Amino acid sequence: VIYGYDLMNEPNQRSLRKIDYLTLQYRTAQAIREIDQETPILIAANNWNGPRAFPYLHPLPLKNLIYNVHMYHPLRYTHQGVGGSWNRQTWPGVSRGKYWDKQVMQQYLAPVRKFQEKYGARIVMSEFGVVRWAPNGADYLRDLIGLAEEYRWDWCYHAFREWTGWSAELSDNRDDEKTVDHDNPRLKVLQN
């Protein structure tokens, strides 16, 4: 079953182009609509599908579109210990000198909510997550999913069985990439 056509993942256009990221998606969506009028088409925002790009996004004149947002903020919390240096942070807590909690998360997502309300747009938060060893990761997920549910957004956790760092099935122990823990709080939040 095809849920939808996700045309572009995390565009990050920073300069003028002959065909910009939104025009490319629009032309592709038009071509799809010539052969498939029903299946949803996902439209990506610029800035890595980020919430801050939504004020610059405009709805496309086609039916059954879903506007796509990704949420990994604050990045130093959600990605702590990935790649380079590791500055242990907690949720809620301070990241880059700014205190983050559910209310700040709500403010950060406000441009997406405004777009939804202004245009009656359907929204999917198609990527979000937190590394499994981040302190209070379940609380972060609960806060974020709570907002998505309140706003009636579709959502998809990133990522199921893709990389052990994102795995909701593994324990919070960063050094243990094998032990399945069906009672870990992050998995319970997703199941609930």
Tab-separated table of C-alpha atoms in Angstrom:
chain	number	residue	atom	x	y	z
A	1	VAL	CA	0.000	0.000	0.000
A	2	ILE	CA	1.324	3.435	-0.868
A	3	TYR	CA	0.589	5.879	1.951
A	4	GLY	CA	1.835	8.871	0.020
A	5	TYR	CA	4.475	10.281	-2.265
A	6	ASP	CA	7.208	11.982	-0.251
A	7	LEU	CA	8.782	14.070	-2.989
A	8	MET	CA	11.791	15.598	-1.268
A	9	ASN	CA	13.576	14.952	1.987
A	10	GLU	CA	15.011	17.882	3.895
A	11	PRO	CA	15.612	20.481	1.205
A	12	ASN	CA	18.066	23.148	2.254
A	13	GLN	CA	18.112	25.673	-0.563
A	14	ARG	CA	20.124	28.744	0.420
A	15	SER	CA	20.413	30.624	-2.856
A	16	LEU	CA	18.391	31.330	-5.978
A	17	ARG	CA	18.103	28.461	-8.420
A	18	LYS	CA	16.589	28.094	-11.870
A	19	ILE	CA	14.068	25.724	-10.287
A	20	ASP	CA	13.623	26.118	-6.541
A	21	TYR	CA	12.723	23.338	-4.101
A	22	LEU	CA	8.996	24.217	-4.031
A	23	THR	CA	8.614	24.608	-7.800
A	24	LEU	CA	10.294	21.241	-8.313
A	25	GLN	CA	7.843	19.624	-5.895
A	26	TYR	CA	4.897	21.369	-7.555
A	27	ARG	CA	5.869	20.176	-11.036
A	28	THR	CA	6.411	16.656	-9.728
A	29	ALA	CA	3.059	16.700	-7.933
A	30	GLN	CA	1.326	17.884	-11.119
A	31	ALA	CA	2.843	14.945	-13.016
A	32	ILE	CA	1.704	12.530	-10.312
A	33	ARG	CA	-1.813	13.956	-10.373
A	34	GLU	CA	-2.044	13.187	-14.099
A	35	ILE	CA	-1.955	9.463	-13.246
A	36	ASP	CA	-2.983	9.327	-9.566
A	37	GLN	CA	-5.554	11.782	-8.246
A	38	GLU	CA	-6.066	10.157	-4.840
A	39	THR	CA	-2.809	9.235	-3.111
A	40	PRO	CA	-1.554	11.950	-0.766
A	41	ILE	CA	1.520	13.905	-1.817
A	42	LEU	CA	3.872	15.192	0.870
A	43	ILE	CA	5.348	18.651	0.360
A	44	ALA	CA	8.594	19.509	2.144
A	45	ALA	CA	9.424	22.846	3.698
A	46	ASN	CA	12.874	24.336	3.188
A	47	ASN	CA	15.504	24.459	5.933
A	48	TRP	CA	15.615	20.660	6.388
A	49	ASN	CA	11.785	20.500	6.576
A	50	GLY	CA	12.132	22.846	9.528
A	51	PRO	CA	9.371	24.772	11.304
A	52	ARG	CA	11.112	28.112	10.725
A	53	ALA	CA	10.649	27.705	6.946
A	54	PHE	CA	6.839	27.608	7.112
A	55	PRO	CA	6.333	31.407	7.009
A	56	TYR	CA	7.959	31.303	3.552
A	57	LEU	CA	5.921	28.340	2.329
A	58	HIS	CA	2.694	28.752	0.418
A	59	PRO	CA	0.084	26.108	-0.308
A	60	LEU	CA	0.109	24.518	-3.723
A	61	PRO	CA	-3.125	24.465	-5.777
A	62	LEU	CA	-3.563	20.681	-5.805
A	63	LYS	CA	-5.768	18.298	-3.838
A	64	ASN	CA	-4.761	15.905	-1.087
A	65	LEU	CA	-1.444	17.451	-0.126
A	66	ILE	CA	0.234	16.973	3.239
A	67	TYR	CA	2.831	19.487	4.395
A	68	ASN	CA	5.838	17.891	5.977
A	69	VAL	CA	7.787	19.078	9.034
A	70	HIS	CA	10.743	17.531	10.869
A	71	MET	CA	11.445	18.239	14.524
A	72	TYR	CA	14.761	17.565	16.233
A	73	HIS	CA	15.086	20.668	18.392
A	74	PRO	CA	16.953	21.497	20.388
A	75	LEU	CA	19.423	19.607	18.228
A	76	ARG	CA	22.131	19.504	20.877
A	77	TYR	CA	19.707	17.636	23.100
A	78	THR	CA	18.197	15.259	20.544
A	79	HIS	CA	21.546	14.430	18.932
A	80	GLN	CA	23.834	14.474	21.972
A	81	GLY	CA	26.657	11.988	21.638
A	82	VAL	CA	26.154	11.598	17.879
A	83	GLY	CA	29.322	12.271	15.952
A	84	GLY	CA	31.655	14.774	17.611
A	85	SER	CA	31.769	16.031	21.156
A	86	TRP	CA	29.153	15.162	23.719
A	87	ASN	CA	27.641	17.790	25.971
A	88	ARG	CA	25.169	15.906	28.138
A	89	GLN	CA	21.833	17.744	28.265
A	90	THR	CA	18.491	16.863	29.768
A	91	TRP	CA	14.824	17.540	29.022
A	92	PRO	CA	13.577	20.016	29.926
A	93	GLY	CA	16.785	21.964	30.134
A	94	VAL	CA	19.191	24.514	28.723
A	95	SER	CA	20.602	24.169	25.232
A	96	ARG	CA	22.872	26.870	23.772
A	97	GLY	CA	21.943	29.186	26.610
A	98	LYS	CA	18.182	28.865	26.069
A	99	TYR	CA	15.828	26.966	28.329
A	100	TRP	CA	13.705	24.417	26.450
A	101	ASP	CA	10.492	22.789	27.645
A	102	LYS	CA	7.128	21.897	26.125
A	103	GLN	CA	6.049	25.550	26.018
A	104	VAL	CA	9.195	26.592	24.130
A	105	MET	CA	8.754	23.586	21.834
A	106	GLN	CA	5.221	24.811	21.142
A	107	GLN	CA	6.569	28.278	20.287
A	108	TYR	CA	9.180	26.734	17.990
A	109	LEU	CA	6.446	24.802	16.138
A	110	ALA	CA	4.129	27.844	15.987
A	111	PRO	CA	4.899	28.680	12.317
A	112	VAL	CA	3.677	25.227	11.282
A	113	ARG	CA	0.534	25.584	13.370
A	114	LYS	CA	-0.140	29.029	11.890
A	115	PHE	CA	0.272	27.617	8.365
A	116	GLN	CA	-2.128	24.802	9.226
A	117	GLU	CA	-4.748	27.159	10.631
A	118	LYS	CA	-4.415	29.797	7.915
A	119	TYR	CA	-4.702	27.384	4.983
A	120	GLY	CA	-6.539	24.422	6.482
A	121	ALA	CA	-3.465	22.377	5.615
A	122	ARG	CA	-2.888	18.812	6.660
A	123	ILE	CA	0.433	18.414	8.490
A	124	VAL	CA	2.646	15.398	9.070
A	125	MET	CA	5.577	15.489	11.433
A	126	SER	CA	7.311	12.804	9.407
A	127	GLU	CA	10.582	12.810	11.307
A	128	PHE	CA	11.288	13.423	14.953
A	129	GLY	CA	13.208	11.639	17.603
A	130	VAL	CA	15.828	11.696	20.301
A	131	VAL	CA	18.865	9.479	20.794
A	132	ARG	CA	18.044	6.688	23.194
A	133	TRP	CA	20.655	7.714	25.779
A	134	ALA	CA	19.455	11.321	26.123
A	135	PRO	CA	18.255	11.882	29.700
A	136	ASN	CA	14.459	12.089	29.908
A	137	GLY	CA	14.030	11.141	26.244
A	138	ALA	CA	10.594	9.714	26.998
A	139	ASP	CA	9.496	13.083	28.397
A	140	TYR	CA	10.733	14.838	25.255
A	141	LEU	CA	8.813	12.385	23.048
A	142	ARG	CA	5.697	12.661	25.209
A	143	ASP	CA	5.752	16.473	24.988
A	144	LEU	CA	6.295	16.504	21.238
A	145	ILE	CA	3.740	13.798	20.420
A	146	GLY	CA	1.318	15.526	22.766
A	147	LEU	CA	1.545	18.698	20.695
A	148	ALA	CA	1.194	16.775	17.423
A	149	GLU	CA	-1.908	15.013	18.750
A	150	GLU	CA	-3.363	18.269	20.067
A	151	TYR	CA	-2.875	19.852	16.637
A	152	ARG	CA	-4.229	16.742	14.880
A	153	TRP	CA	-0.996	16.223	12.954
A	154	ASP	CA	-0.021	12.855	11.611
A	155	TRP	CA	3.393	11.763	12.894
A	156	CYS	CA	6.086	9.207	12.292
A	157	TYR	CA	8.929	8.482	14.700
A	158	HIS	CA	12.435	8.429	13.221
A	159	ALA	CA	13.430	5.749	12.953
A	160	PHE	CA	12.266	2.224	13.619
A	161	ARG	CA	15.140	-0.274	13.413
A	162	GLU	CA	17.270	2.001	11.229
A	163	TRP	CA	20.172	2.882	13.534
A	164	THR	CA	20.655	1.683	17.085
A	165	GLY	CA	20.965	5.262	18.362
A	166	TRP	CA	17.343	5.984	17.439
A	167	SER	CA	15.983	2.571	18.368
A	168	ALA	CA	12.952	2.722	20.616
A	169	GLU	CA	13.361	-0.986	21.325
A	170	LEU	CA	16.823	-0.791	22.877
A	171	SER	CA	17.758	0.299	26.377
A	172	ASP	CA	19.010	3.758	27.316
A	173	ASN	CA	22.555	2.380	27.752
A	174	ARG	CA	24.574	3.909	24.921
A	175	ASP	CA	27.142	1.085	25.019
A	176	ASP	CA	24.552	-1.698	24.683
A	177	GLU	CA	23.385	-2.080	21.088
A	178	LYS	CA	21.813	-5.510	21.529
A	179	THR	CA	19.560	-5.693	24.585
A	180	VAL	CA	15.916	-5.255	23.652
A	181	ASP	CA	14.015	-3.505	26.426
A	182	HIS	CA	10.263	-3.574	25.843
A	183	ASP	CA	9.719	-1.727	29.115
A	184	ASN	CA	11.851	1.303	28.304
A	185	PRO	CA	9.924	4.562	28.716
A	186	ARG	CA	10.552	5.816	25.151
A	187	LEU	CA	8.927	2.731	23.628
A	188	LYS	CA	5.994	3.018	26.032
A	189	VAL	CA	5.393	6.622	24.966
A	190	LEU	CA	5.317	5.605	21.294
A	191	GLN	CA	3.030	2.650	21.990
A	192	ASN	CA	0.631	4.784	24.007
